[in-house]
Amino acid sequence: MKYEKDAAAIIAAVGGDENIASLYHCVTRLRFGLKDTTKVSPEQLKAVPAVVGVNDAGSQYQVIIGNDVPDVHRAIVTALPRLATAEPDPAGAGSSEPTTAEGNLAKRTFARFLDFISGTFAPILPAIAGAGLLKGVLALVNSFGWVDPTSQTYLIFSAIADAVFFFLPVIVAISAARKLGANPYVAGSLGAILVYPALTALLAAGDPVSVLGVPVTAATYSYSVIPALLGVYLLSWVERGLTRVIPSFLKLTVVPMLTLVIVAPITLTLLGPLGTFVGSGIAGGINWALDNGGAPAGFVIGALLPLIIMTGMHYTLVPFILQNLASLGYDKFLPLTYVQTFATAGAVFGLFLRAKNKQIKALSLSTTFTALMGVTEPALYGLALPLRRPLIATMAGAGVGGAVSLGFGVKAYVLAGNGGLPGLPGLVGETFAWALVGIVLSFVVSAVVSFFLKVDESILAPAAAAAPATSTGTASAAGADVTPVAPATLATAPASPAADEIISSPLTGDLLPLDDVPDTTFSQRLVGDGAAIRPTVGIVDSPVDGEVVTVFPTGHAVGLRSDTGVEVLIHVGLDTVTLKGDGFTSRVHAGDRVRIGDRLIDFDLEKIARTHDLVSVVVVTNPDGFSLAPGVSGPVRSGDALIRVSPADTNQTLQETNA
């Protein structure tokens, strides 16, 4: 499988199999529900060739892949088959709360809300986008008079395009249930009740309707989403409660029946009308701002849209966009997503025209075309965000395009699901000309601003050069907390030592082969080759003359770069990141100069050994171009020769040297 090695590396970097609660993907991103986001190694993820970038959106961890995300997702599911059917956390978060000190109730609640909305709509967007694009194509061919709108063929294709929107409550209910851990088919039945033809006709007749004496408000639920969301949320709680009290032999039939008997009437009498009212009110407020804000509002919203998209907050507007399309026949927010897409393409195109580094130039051109086709994540996360100034250019272009869009009342008539060239049929209508003006201006302005803004290409050039050195192997089931030395630190480092370099032992203890480490992340050399030591003294000394590159906040690991460019990671114990620094004291900081024997870390040997395996590893994280000859086994003292690093291949071990 093409992405087998990438999948293994991604699994390891997000904390291993046991840390993954759920996984799905949208158009460009893997979306992980993780039990503990502190176990994620962003740098290790970014070093995977298939990964463009990462985004921590509260309880959901997003790994940006690009066009090949289905293939990468398939490779991960092949490695971990349980993820094909794994349901998110029933609480609705999809994962446990991040264990960060700054977390608070408001932030956690908002993160759960974003995660619920995005987790519900991201999986169904392909269906909505496909049907929406077909509606746009039908509108286009009809506007040119190429078809007879009363013909049977046209009506059938219209039904194909419109069915997913008519039955949206059913689709939303199924997706929301999967996110909440409820039975998706029982939830789908609830959604079907909302659009059942006989019930719809009864409510539309104009006569009073009641259930068990409670009035049922007349409402049309076809094309709606919020009533289904509210109903399924209640259903998830009712279903869990009934499951706890109903005997096992009755659960198969009695729990679904009682769930529907309880939830459906409440949805029809309370939640459905409430959802319709709330949805109409919020959509009305958004539309008021879009209708009355004019060009200034368009500039502000357009300029902020790249940041909104990066946080995932744009998903919260999907229900209201769909409601506008259903009730008004158009939406004014969607055109802003088009100008943001083309602004992103323009920013990286301007970078392409200016860049000197060949790799960045090639990446800029390729991501320009990708963005023009509606997939902006590679450009946004791979170039604009790390280089910063292309992001400023994107915001400038999106602001200008947004001003034109709202200033001239540009409308989108279908949710095409693609803000690039393939999605243009979604804008076909009376304001199509102004839509094109806004799109072109957004691209041109971003390209010009990006071209004239000076960019520090060295930010990305070293990382691009180091990318081929990514580890290959299988993922750690234990999910070790490993982050290799940042690739950007290679900017001034020599490619390889001019002569043999000796990596000294940073620890005193018993030397053992890396193969014997009870963690496959290390034993299979996912982060580099080297040796392991079971320490008998709680002191870590520098094994090289060089610079401290990384000191982990928990104090359990440190990354160094020798004066000849060899990058060394020292990791004390296994999974010791979970101690959160308890028992560790760092003696150095990133950027410090060190010599062999300088103290790096003190650790409480006895305290840590009570709960964790103290086997520690010393690995070279940039092994390409080097030949390593680590010691094999036996006692070792701090300062003894541990690993020989050579510019040419050698099989010599250091046992004789240590002797």
XYZ file of C-alpha atoms in Angstrom:
659
model
C 0.000 0.000 0.000
C 1.346 3.403 -1.020
C 0.771 5.148 2.326
C 1.464 2.247 4.689
C 4.606 3.845 6.177
C 2.972 7.265 6.436
C -0.007 5.719 8.224
C 2.250 3.979 10.731
C 4.138 7.199 11.434
C 0.895 9.177 11.861
C -0.506 6.610 14.297
C 2.654 6.803 16.371
C 2.723 10.606 16.289
C -0.851 10.998 17.585
C -0.049 8.821 20.596
C -0.473 5.311 19.262
C -3.417 2.988 18.786
C -4.647 3.249 22.361
C -4.900 7.046 22.177
C -7.205 7.088 19.137
C -10.922 7.077 19.984
C -12.240 7.792 16.487
C -11.157 8.847 13.021
C -12.839 10.210 9.938
C -11.802 12.524 7.149
C -13.240 15.405 5.177
C -12.005 16.686 1.826
C -8.430 17.330 2.935
C -8.051 16.486 6.632
C -7.855 13.489 8.907
C -9.935 14.288 11.969
C -8.879 12.363 15.061
C -10.855 12.035 18.254
C -8.069 11.498 20.793
C -8.207 10.440 24.415
C -5.274 12.668 25.384
C -4.057 15.394 23.043
C -0.932 15.934 25.135
C 0.436 12.687 23.702
C 0.490 14.131 20.185
C 3.832 15.084 18.669
C 3.148 17.889 16.148
C 6.740 17.941 14.938
C 6.735 14.199 14.382
C 3.488 14.551 12.426
C 4.868 17.356 10.278
C 7.875 15.204 9.421
C 5.631 12.601 7.744
C 5.859 13.082 3.940
C 2.093 12.843 3.424
C 1.318 15.477 6.101
C 0.984 19.122 5.104
C 0.215 20.508 8.558
C -1.699 20.017 11.804
C -4.413 21.876 13.649
C -5.508 21.301 17.247
C -9.193 22.250 17.233
C -10.018 21.589 20.870
C -10.956 17.955 21.398
C -10.494 17.197 17.706
C -7.014 16.881 16.264
C -6.786 17.606 12.542
C -3.979 16.314 10.334
C -3.981 18.104 6.989
C -3.166 15.808 4.059
C -4.639 17.333 0.908
C -6.064 15.506 -2.089
C -4.750 12.098 -0.994
C -6.547 12.095 2.355
C -8.867 9.193 1.392
C -5.848 7.021 0.589
C -4.071 7.918 3.827
C -7.271 7.347 5.795
C -7.673 3.959 4.126
C -4.103 3.025 5.044
C -4.683 3.944 8.703
C -7.946 1.990 8.836
C -6.169 -0.976 7.238
C -3.576 -0.820 10.018
C -6.251 -0.306 12.710
C -9.473 -1.962 11.415
C -11.436 -0.997 14.533
C -11.420 2.634 13.336
C -13.667 1.671 10.425
C -16.561 1.336 12.865
C -15.272 3.128 15.979
C -17.816 5.563 17.309
C -16.821 8.822 19.012
C -17.228 9.424 22.713
C -20.931 9.307 23.653
C -20.490 12.555 25.524
C -20.175 14.229 22.196
C -16.608 15.371 22.321
C -15.129 12.452 20.505
C -12.289 12.377 22.970
C -11.439 13.200 26.526
C -10.715 16.727 27.521
C -7.222 17.976 26.781
C -5.182 17.872 29.950
C -4.024 21.460 29.858
C -3.901 23.763 32.830
C -5.473 26.660 30.981
C -8.574 24.669 30.105
C -11.847 26.072 31.474
C -15.513 25.208 31.220
C -16.314 27.809 28.573
C -13.436 26.731 26.338
C -14.269 23.053 26.756
C -17.948 23.654 26.024
C -17.150 25.674 22.924
C -14.639 23.054 21.791
C -17.266 20.339 22.200
C -19.779 22.409 20.249
C -17.347 22.955 17.377
C -16.376 19.308 17.448
C -20.034 18.191 17.354
C -20.911 20.473 14.447
C -17.816 19.667 12.395
C -18.032 15.982 13.269
C -21.633 15.892 12.080
C -21.300 17.838 8.848
C -17.813 16.945 7.627
C -18.722 13.306 6.818
C -21.861 14.282 4.873
C -20.339 17.197 2.965
C -19.337 14.994 -0.006
C -22.988 14.038 -0.537
C -24.148 17.634 -0.120
C -21.329 18.959 -2.299
C -21.929 16.439 -5.072
C -25.646 17.131 -5.183
C -25.060 20.873 -4.906
C -22.620 20.889 -7.784
C -25.119 18.963 -9.913
C -27.751 21.598 -9.071
C -25.295 24.268 -10.188
C -24.594 22.486 -13.470
C -28.330 22.112 -14.101
C -28.819 25.813 -13.423
C -25.967 26.610 -15.822
C -27.248 24.507 -18.714
C -30.763 25.815 -18.107
C -29.558 29.443 -18.177
C -27.999 28.863 -21.588
C -31.196 27.243 -22.870
C -29.467 23.956 -23.608
C -32.215 21.829 -22.051
C -35.975 21.848 -21.717
C -36.684 22.331 -17.985
C -39.983 20.473 -18.377
C -38.441 17.390 -19.978
C -38.473 14.119 -18.074
C -34.688 13.835 -18.260
C -34.202 17.261 -16.687
C -36.786 16.544 -13.972
C -35.134 13.244 -13.094
C -31.703 14.837 -12.802
C -33.269 17.626 -10.730
C -34.646 14.977 -8.389
C -31.208 13.385 -8.149
C -29.697 16.748 -7.225
C -32.457 17.789 -4.824
C -33.171 14.553 -2.954
C -30.250 14.854 -0.544
C -31.444 18.326 0.495
C -35.096 17.309 0.812
C -34.144 14.409 3.083
C -31.435 16.358 4.903
C -32.993 15.696 8.342
C -32.468 11.958 7.797
C -28.847 12.319 6.702
C -28.008 14.822 9.443
C -29.664 12.606 12.052
C -27.580 9.580 11.047
C -24.336 11.553 11.052
C -25.102 13.266 14.370
C -25.905 9.908 15.961
C -22.553 8.493 14.871
C -20.862 11.498 16.415
C -22.808 11.137 19.672
C -22.464 7.366 19.892
C -26.200 6.710 19.426
C -27.747 4.143 17.104
C -27.544 5.850 13.687
C -30.449 3.900 12.223
C -32.823 4.730 15.045
C -31.734 8.353 14.663
C -32.308 8.104 10.904
C -35.822 6.909 11.678
C -36.379 10.036 13.760
C -35.219 12.165 10.845
C -37.550 10.241 8.525
C -40.489 10.969 10.830
C -39.868 14.699 10.359
C -40.278 14.410 6.567
C -42.882 11.606 6.472
C -45.343 12.623 3.691
C -48.565 11.854 5.627
C -47.344 13.813 8.662
C -46.171 16.688 6.482
C -49.598 16.813 4.822
C -51.352 16.709 8.201
C -49.326 19.667 9.486
C -49.790 21.610 6.260
C -53.582 21.202 6.199
C -54.083 24.131 8.566
C -56.155 22.284 11.171
C -54.992 22.036 14.808
C -52.810 18.986 15.428
C -51.896 17.488 18.788
C -50.255 14.394 20.238
C -51.363 13.148 23.674
C -53.147 16.461 24.069
C -50.033 18.552 23.414
C -50.294 20.880 20.390
C -47.957 20.215 17.487
C -46.716 23.371 15.786
C -47.121 23.280 12.026
C -43.658 23.335 10.457
C -41.922 21.999 7.383
C -38.782 20.067 8.189
C -37.593 19.167 4.701
C -34.273 20.890 3.953
C -33.799 21.673 7.677
C -30.948 20.601 9.953
C -31.311 22.123 13.432
C -34.513 20.260 14.441
C -32.812 16.964 13.598
C -29.689 17.946 15.547
C -31.719 18.794 18.653
C -33.828 15.660 18.351
C -30.828 13.351 17.997
C -29.059 14.989 20.912
C -32.054 14.156 23.118
C -32.256 10.694 21.545
C -28.641 9.936 22.501
C -29.379 10.580 26.181
C -32.684 8.700 26.195
C -31.148 5.716 24.433
C -28.261 5.509 26.907
C -30.644 5.775 29.851
C -32.927 3.034 28.545
C -29.966 0.799 27.742
C -28.931 0.906 31.409
C -32.333 -0.174 32.773
C -33.831 -2.465 30.106
C -32.893 -6.162 30.509
C -30.409 -7.438 27.942
C -32.831 -9.826 26.234
C -35.244 -6.947 25.517
C -32.753 -4.298 24.415
C -32.794 -5.153 20.717
C -36.452 -4.231 20.245
C -37.679 -2.419 23.341
C -34.931 0.234 23.543
C -35.414 1.486 19.932
C -39.211 1.452 20.306
C -39.270 3.366 23.576
C -36.596 5.760 22.331
C -38.723 6.756 19.327
C -41.966 6.827 21.345
C -40.370 9.229 23.850
C -38.220 11.383 21.562
C -40.410 11.787 18.460
C -43.349 13.510 20.221
C -40.989 15.810 22.136
C -39.221 16.673 18.894
C -42.511 17.415 17.101
C -44.011 19.472 19.919
C -40.944 21.255 21.308
C -37.519 20.683 19.770
C -38.579 20.878 16.130
C -40.391 24.207 16.413
C -37.652 25.509 18.718
C -34.988 24.494 16.211
C -36.899 26.157 13.407
C -37.302 29.345 15.433
C -33.658 29.439 16.584
C -32.354 28.583 13.141
C -34.490 31.245 11.497
C -33.462 33.801 14.096
C -29.732 33.171 13.813
C -29.887 32.914 10.041
C -31.884 36.142 10.010
C -29.240 37.881 12.104
C -26.427 36.642 9.883
C -28.340 37.650 6.776
C -29.050 41.081 8.222
C -25.319 41.632 8.685
C -24.600 40.309 5.200
C -27.374 42.420 3.645
C -26.682 45.653 5.521
C -22.954 45.521 6.271
C -22.021 46.184 2.667
C -18.440 46.452 1.495
C -16.928 47.215 4.953
C -18.452 44.070 6.455
C -17.360 42.107 3.402
C -13.782 43.294 3.805
C -13.659 42.393 7.524
C -15.311 38.979 7.142
C -13.277 38.154 4.032
C -9.997 39.125 5.689
C -10.792 37.046 8.774
C -12.081 34.047 6.837
C -8.672 32.315 6.471
C -8.341 32.385 10.274
C -11.940 31.232 10.741
C -11.363 28.287 8.431
C -8.149 27.306 10.227
C -10.044 27.060 13.531
C -12.876 25.053 11.974
C -15.458 27.638 13.059
C -16.857 27.876 9.527
C -18.610 24.566 10.129
C -20.944 26.283 12.590
C -22.417 28.248 9.660
C -23.255 25.209 7.535
C -26.735 24.722 9.090
C -27.631 28.349 8.427
C -26.252 28.265 4.895
C -28.428 25.247 4.159
C -31.418 26.952 5.739
C -30.888 30.046 3.582
C -30.645 27.948 0.445
C -33.845 26.156 1.379
C -35.889 29.195 2.441
C -34.437 32.000 0.316
C -32.984 30.095 -2.612
C -29.574 31.735 -2.119
C -26.895 32.518 0.448
C -24.506 35.477 0.691
C -21.867 33.955 2.924
C -20.852 31.211 0.504
C -19.410 33.653 -2.088
C -16.941 34.816 0.574
C -15.536 31.295 0.733
C -14.810 31.519 -2.988
C -12.834 34.744 -2.647
C -10.895 33.210 0.257
C -10.024 30.198 -1.905
C -8.795 32.302 -4.813
C -6.993 34.687 -2.461
C -5.057 31.740 -1.060
C -4.187 30.625 -4.587
C -3.042 34.142 -5.442
C -0.850 34.413 -2.343
C 1.113 31.246 -3.119
C 1.296 32.209 -6.797
C 2.899 35.504 -5.792
C 5.304 33.503 -3.650
C 6.094 31.337 -6.679
C 6.989 34.427 -8.721
C 9.291 35.748 -6.005
C 10.805 32.629 -4.374
C 14.469 31.801 -4.933
C 14.551 28.389 -3.274
C 13.745 25.756 -5.903
C 11.793 23.521 -3.531
C 9.632 26.374 -2.253
C 9.123 27.594 -5.806
C 7.943 24.154 -6.942
C 5.722 23.762 -3.875
C 4.214 27.201 -4.439
C 3.291 26.411 -8.035
C 1.789 23.025 -7.222
C -0.281 24.390 -4.327
C -1.475 27.250 -6.544
C -3.152 24.759 -8.856
C -4.438 22.754 -5.903
C -5.998 25.872 -4.392
C -7.547 26.887 -7.711
C -9.255 23.507 -7.708
C -10.758 24.334 -4.319
C -8.344 22.615 -1.911
C -6.560 25.352 0.034
C -5.144 23.442 3.003
C -1.800 22.531 1.356
C -1.221 26.191 0.480
C -2.618 27.550 3.731
C -0.907 25.184 6.152
C 2.132 24.275 4.071
C 3.204 27.764 2.981
C 1.033 30.698 4.057
C 0.890 29.923 7.754
C 4.548 28.970 8.405
C 5.866 31.817 6.214
C 3.302 34.256 7.745
C 3.476 36.972 5.095
C 1.654 34.957 2.416
C -1.083 34.618 5.041
C -1.197 38.421 5.280
C -1.458 38.541 1.492
C -4.290 35.993 1.597
C -6.193 38.101 4.114
C -5.666 41.239 2.021
C -6.965 39.624 -1.156
C -9.881 37.951 0.609
C -10.779 41.282 2.193
C -10.903 43.080 -1.165
C -12.845 40.242 -2.785
C -15.206 40.126 0.194
C -15.846 43.872 -0.095
C -16.853 43.459 -3.737
C -18.965 40.404 -2.933
C -21.064 41.969 -0.173
C -20.926 45.425 -1.690
C -22.686 44.190 -4.820
C -24.834 41.547 -3.119
C -23.247 38.479 -4.701
C -25.249 35.302 -4.091
C -24.558 31.586 -4.186
C -27.461 29.399 -5.199
C -26.221 25.959 -4.220
C -23.720 24.549 -1.756
C -21.261 23.211 -4.303
C -18.819 22.115 -1.630
C -15.929 23.556 -3.599
C -14.858 27.185 -3.584
C -12.523 26.788 -6.556
C -12.984 26.491 -10.291
C -15.078 23.290 -10.111
C -17.540 25.034 -7.801
C -18.220 28.089 -9.990
C -21.581 26.721 -11.206
C -22.841 27.279 -7.673
C -22.601 31.039 -8.275
C -24.443 31.089 -11.595
C -27.315 33.574 -11.414
C -28.071 37.268 -11.567
C -24.939 38.281 -9.614
C -22.523 35.908 -11.379
C -20.600 38.721 -13.103
C -19.855 40.492 -9.819
C -18.920 37.161 -8.284
C -16.253 36.744 -10.968
C -15.013 40.304 -10.376
C -14.572 39.610 -6.654
C -12.823 36.308 -7.342
C -10.392 37.780 -9.861
C -9.609 40.744 -7.615
C -8.971 38.479 -4.635
C -6.471 36.441 -6.653
C -4.705 39.455 -8.160
C -4.490 41.471 -4.929
C -3.138 38.498 -2.976
C -0.588 37.705 -5.678
C 0.655 41.306 -5.836
C 0.864 41.725 -2.054
C 2.605 38.366 -1.709
C 5.080 39.245 -4.450
C 6.122 42.509 -2.811
C 6.251 41.194 0.761
C 9.710 39.919 1.612
C 9.613 36.332 2.866
C 12.241 34.527 4.916
C 12.538 31.361 2.828
C 14.954 29.773 5.287
C 11.977 29.026 7.550
C 10.894 26.272 5.178
C 13.981 25.455 3.155
C 15.727 23.347 5.843
C 12.538 21.454 6.651
C 12.043 20.649 2.984
C 15.601 19.416 2.740
C 15.162 17.247 5.818
C 11.831 15.750 4.743
C 13.263 12.597 3.101
C 14.820 11.618 6.416
C 11.431 10.688 7.852
C 11.393 7.434 9.752
C 9.841 4.334 8.266
C 8.425 1.431 10.161
C 5.378 0.379 12.116
C 3.631 2.380 14.776
C 4.068 1.983 18.475
C 1.166 0.397 20.175
C 2.229 2.059 23.373
C 2.212 5.468 21.785
C 5.552 6.709 23.030
C 5.921 10.440 23.580
C 8.661 11.131 21.051
C 9.428 14.270 19.080
C 12.500 14.321 16.831
C 14.753 17.348 16.762
C 13.057 20.017 14.679
C 14.083 19.895 10.992
C 14.484 23.665 10.926
C 17.543 23.343 13.138
C 19.505 21.956 10.186
C 19.769 25.371 8.587
C 23.433 25.841 9.392
C 24.422 22.283 10.215
C 26.908 20.389 8.055
C 25.388 17.545 6.044
C 27.672 14.956 7.683
C 30.815 14.817 9.813
C 34.115 15.147 7.990
C 35.508 12.280 10.095
C 34.273 9.779 12.667
C 32.472 11.367 15.623
C 31.936 9.621 18.927
C 28.616 10.084 20.716
C 29.360 9.612 24.401
C 27.015 7.936 26.807
C 24.861 10.525 28.590
C 23.953 8.028 31.324
C 25.520 5.535 33.676
C 23.881 2.127 33.633
C 23.479 -1.071 31.633
C 23.736 -0.812 27.856
C 21.328 -2.838 25.737
C 20.463 -2.940 22.017
C 17.695 -0.713 20.763
C 15.943 -3.845 19.516
C 15.327 -4.877 23.140
C 13.420 -1.722 24.096
C 9.811 -2.720 24.910
C 8.378 0.004 22.699
C 8.234 -0.401 18.928
C 8.562 3.328 18.337
C 12.163 2.956 19.491
C 12.898 -0.692 18.758
C 11.751 -0.299 15.154
C 13.655 2.977 14.904
C 10.708 5.181 13.961
C 12.547 8.255 15.245
C 16.129 7.176 14.588
C 18.850 4.617 15.307
C 21.020 4.384 18.392
C 21.235 2.555 21.717
C 19.348 2.066 24.968
C 20.504 2.281 28.587
C 18.860 1.183 31.805
C 20.216 3.932 34.106
C 21.564 3.361 37.605
C 22.302 7.057 38.290
C 19.710 9.835 37.895
C 21.863 12.225 35.864
C 21.886 12.973 32.128
C 25.083 14.539 30.752
C 25.750 15.944 27.311
C 27.075 13.276 24.910
C 28.410 15.847 22.386
C 29.914 19.275 22.015
C 27.208 21.373 20.466
C 23.911 23.152 21.038
C 20.733 22.346 22.939
C 17.956 22.370 20.359
C 14.939 21.151 22.299
C 14.206 20.820 26.007
C 10.846 19.200 26.580
C 8.646 21.082 29.081
C 8.246 17.896 31.131
C 12.036 17.543 31.429
C 12.033 13.887 30.383
C 13.811 14.405 27.053
C 16.263 16.726 25.368
C 17.407 17.200 21.776
C 20.963 18.252 20.856
C 22.868 19.085 17.698
C 26.577 18.444 17.655
C 29.038 20.858 16.067
C 29.290 18.492 13.084
C 25.523 18.367 12.521
C 24.590 15.088 14.208
C 21.210 15.422 15.930
C 20.751 13.402 19.109
C 17.590 12.743 21.095
C 17.899 11.552 24.716
C 14.659 10.156 26.119
C 14.579 9.126 29.795
C 12.214 6.231 30.493
C 9.190 5.030 28.542
C 5.972 7.055 28.407
C 7.388 9.345 31.106
C 5.654 12.337 29.541
C 2.622 11.242 31.569
C 4.489 12.258 34.733
C 4.196 15.874 33.549
C 7.647 16.736 34.851
C 7.277 15.137 38.273
C 10.697 13.726 39.141
C 12.614 15.625 36.439
C 14.698 18.804 36.647
C 16.106 20.392 33.479
C 19.491 22.089 33.830
C 19.680 23.650 30.357
C 17.538 25.645 27.937
C 17.102 25.600 24.195
C 19.950 27.493 22.563
C 22.512 26.757 25.287
C 26.018 25.696 24.264
C 27.157 22.477 25.913
C 30.277 20.334 26.018
C 30.626 16.621 26.654
C 29.883 15.926 30.315
C 27.810 19.061 30.982
C 24.745 18.191 33.044
C 21.456 18.308 31.137
C 18.829 16.666 33.364
C 18.502 15.410 36.937
C 15.834 12.790 37.605
C 14.596 10.899 40.650
C 15.513 7.348 39.736
C 13.594 5.582 42.513
C 10.445 7.684 42.251
C 10.099 7.270 38.482
C 10.898 3.563 38.621
C 7.831 2.957 40.818
C 5.453 3.668 37.928
C 7.474 3.643 34.696
C 10.067 1.590 32.862
C 13.361 3.491 33.162
C 14.861 2.126 29.939
C 16.198 5.251 28.210
C 17.193 5.753 24.603
C 19.875 7.743 22.826
C 19.116 8.012 19.109
C 20.439 9.942 16.131
C 17.352 11.534 14.553
C 18.944 12.549 11.244
C 20.710 9.308 10.234
C 20.704 9.880 6.466
C 24.278 10.206 5.214
C 25.678 8.789 8.440
C 26.719 5.291 9.357
C 26.081 4.363 12.980
C 27.872 1.745 15.067
C 26.284 1.622 18.524
C 27.595 -0.394 21.414
C 25.764 -3.673 21.927
C 25.486 -4.553 25.634
C 27.204 -4.382 29.004
C 27.786 -1.748 31.696
C 28.441 1.801 30.558
C 29.444 4.999 32.388
C 28.544 8.551 31.540
C 31.220 9.812 29.141
C 32.087 6.381 27.695
C 32.004 6.064 23.922
C 28.504 4.918 22.957
C 27.911 5.419 19.219
C 30.374 5.935 16.385
C 29.009 8.190 13.646
C 30.892 7.954 10.353
C 30.533 9.620 6.955
C 31.065 6.223 5.326
C 29.591 2.798 6.043
C 31.156 0.887 8.902
C 30.199 -2.147 10.926
C 32.637 -1.594 13.755
C 31.128 -1.624 17.218
C 32.448 0.221 20.225
C 32.852 -2.621 22.632
C 36.626 -2.442 22.251
C 36.561 1.313 22.786
C 34.431 0.978 25.894
C 36.712 -1.743 27.214
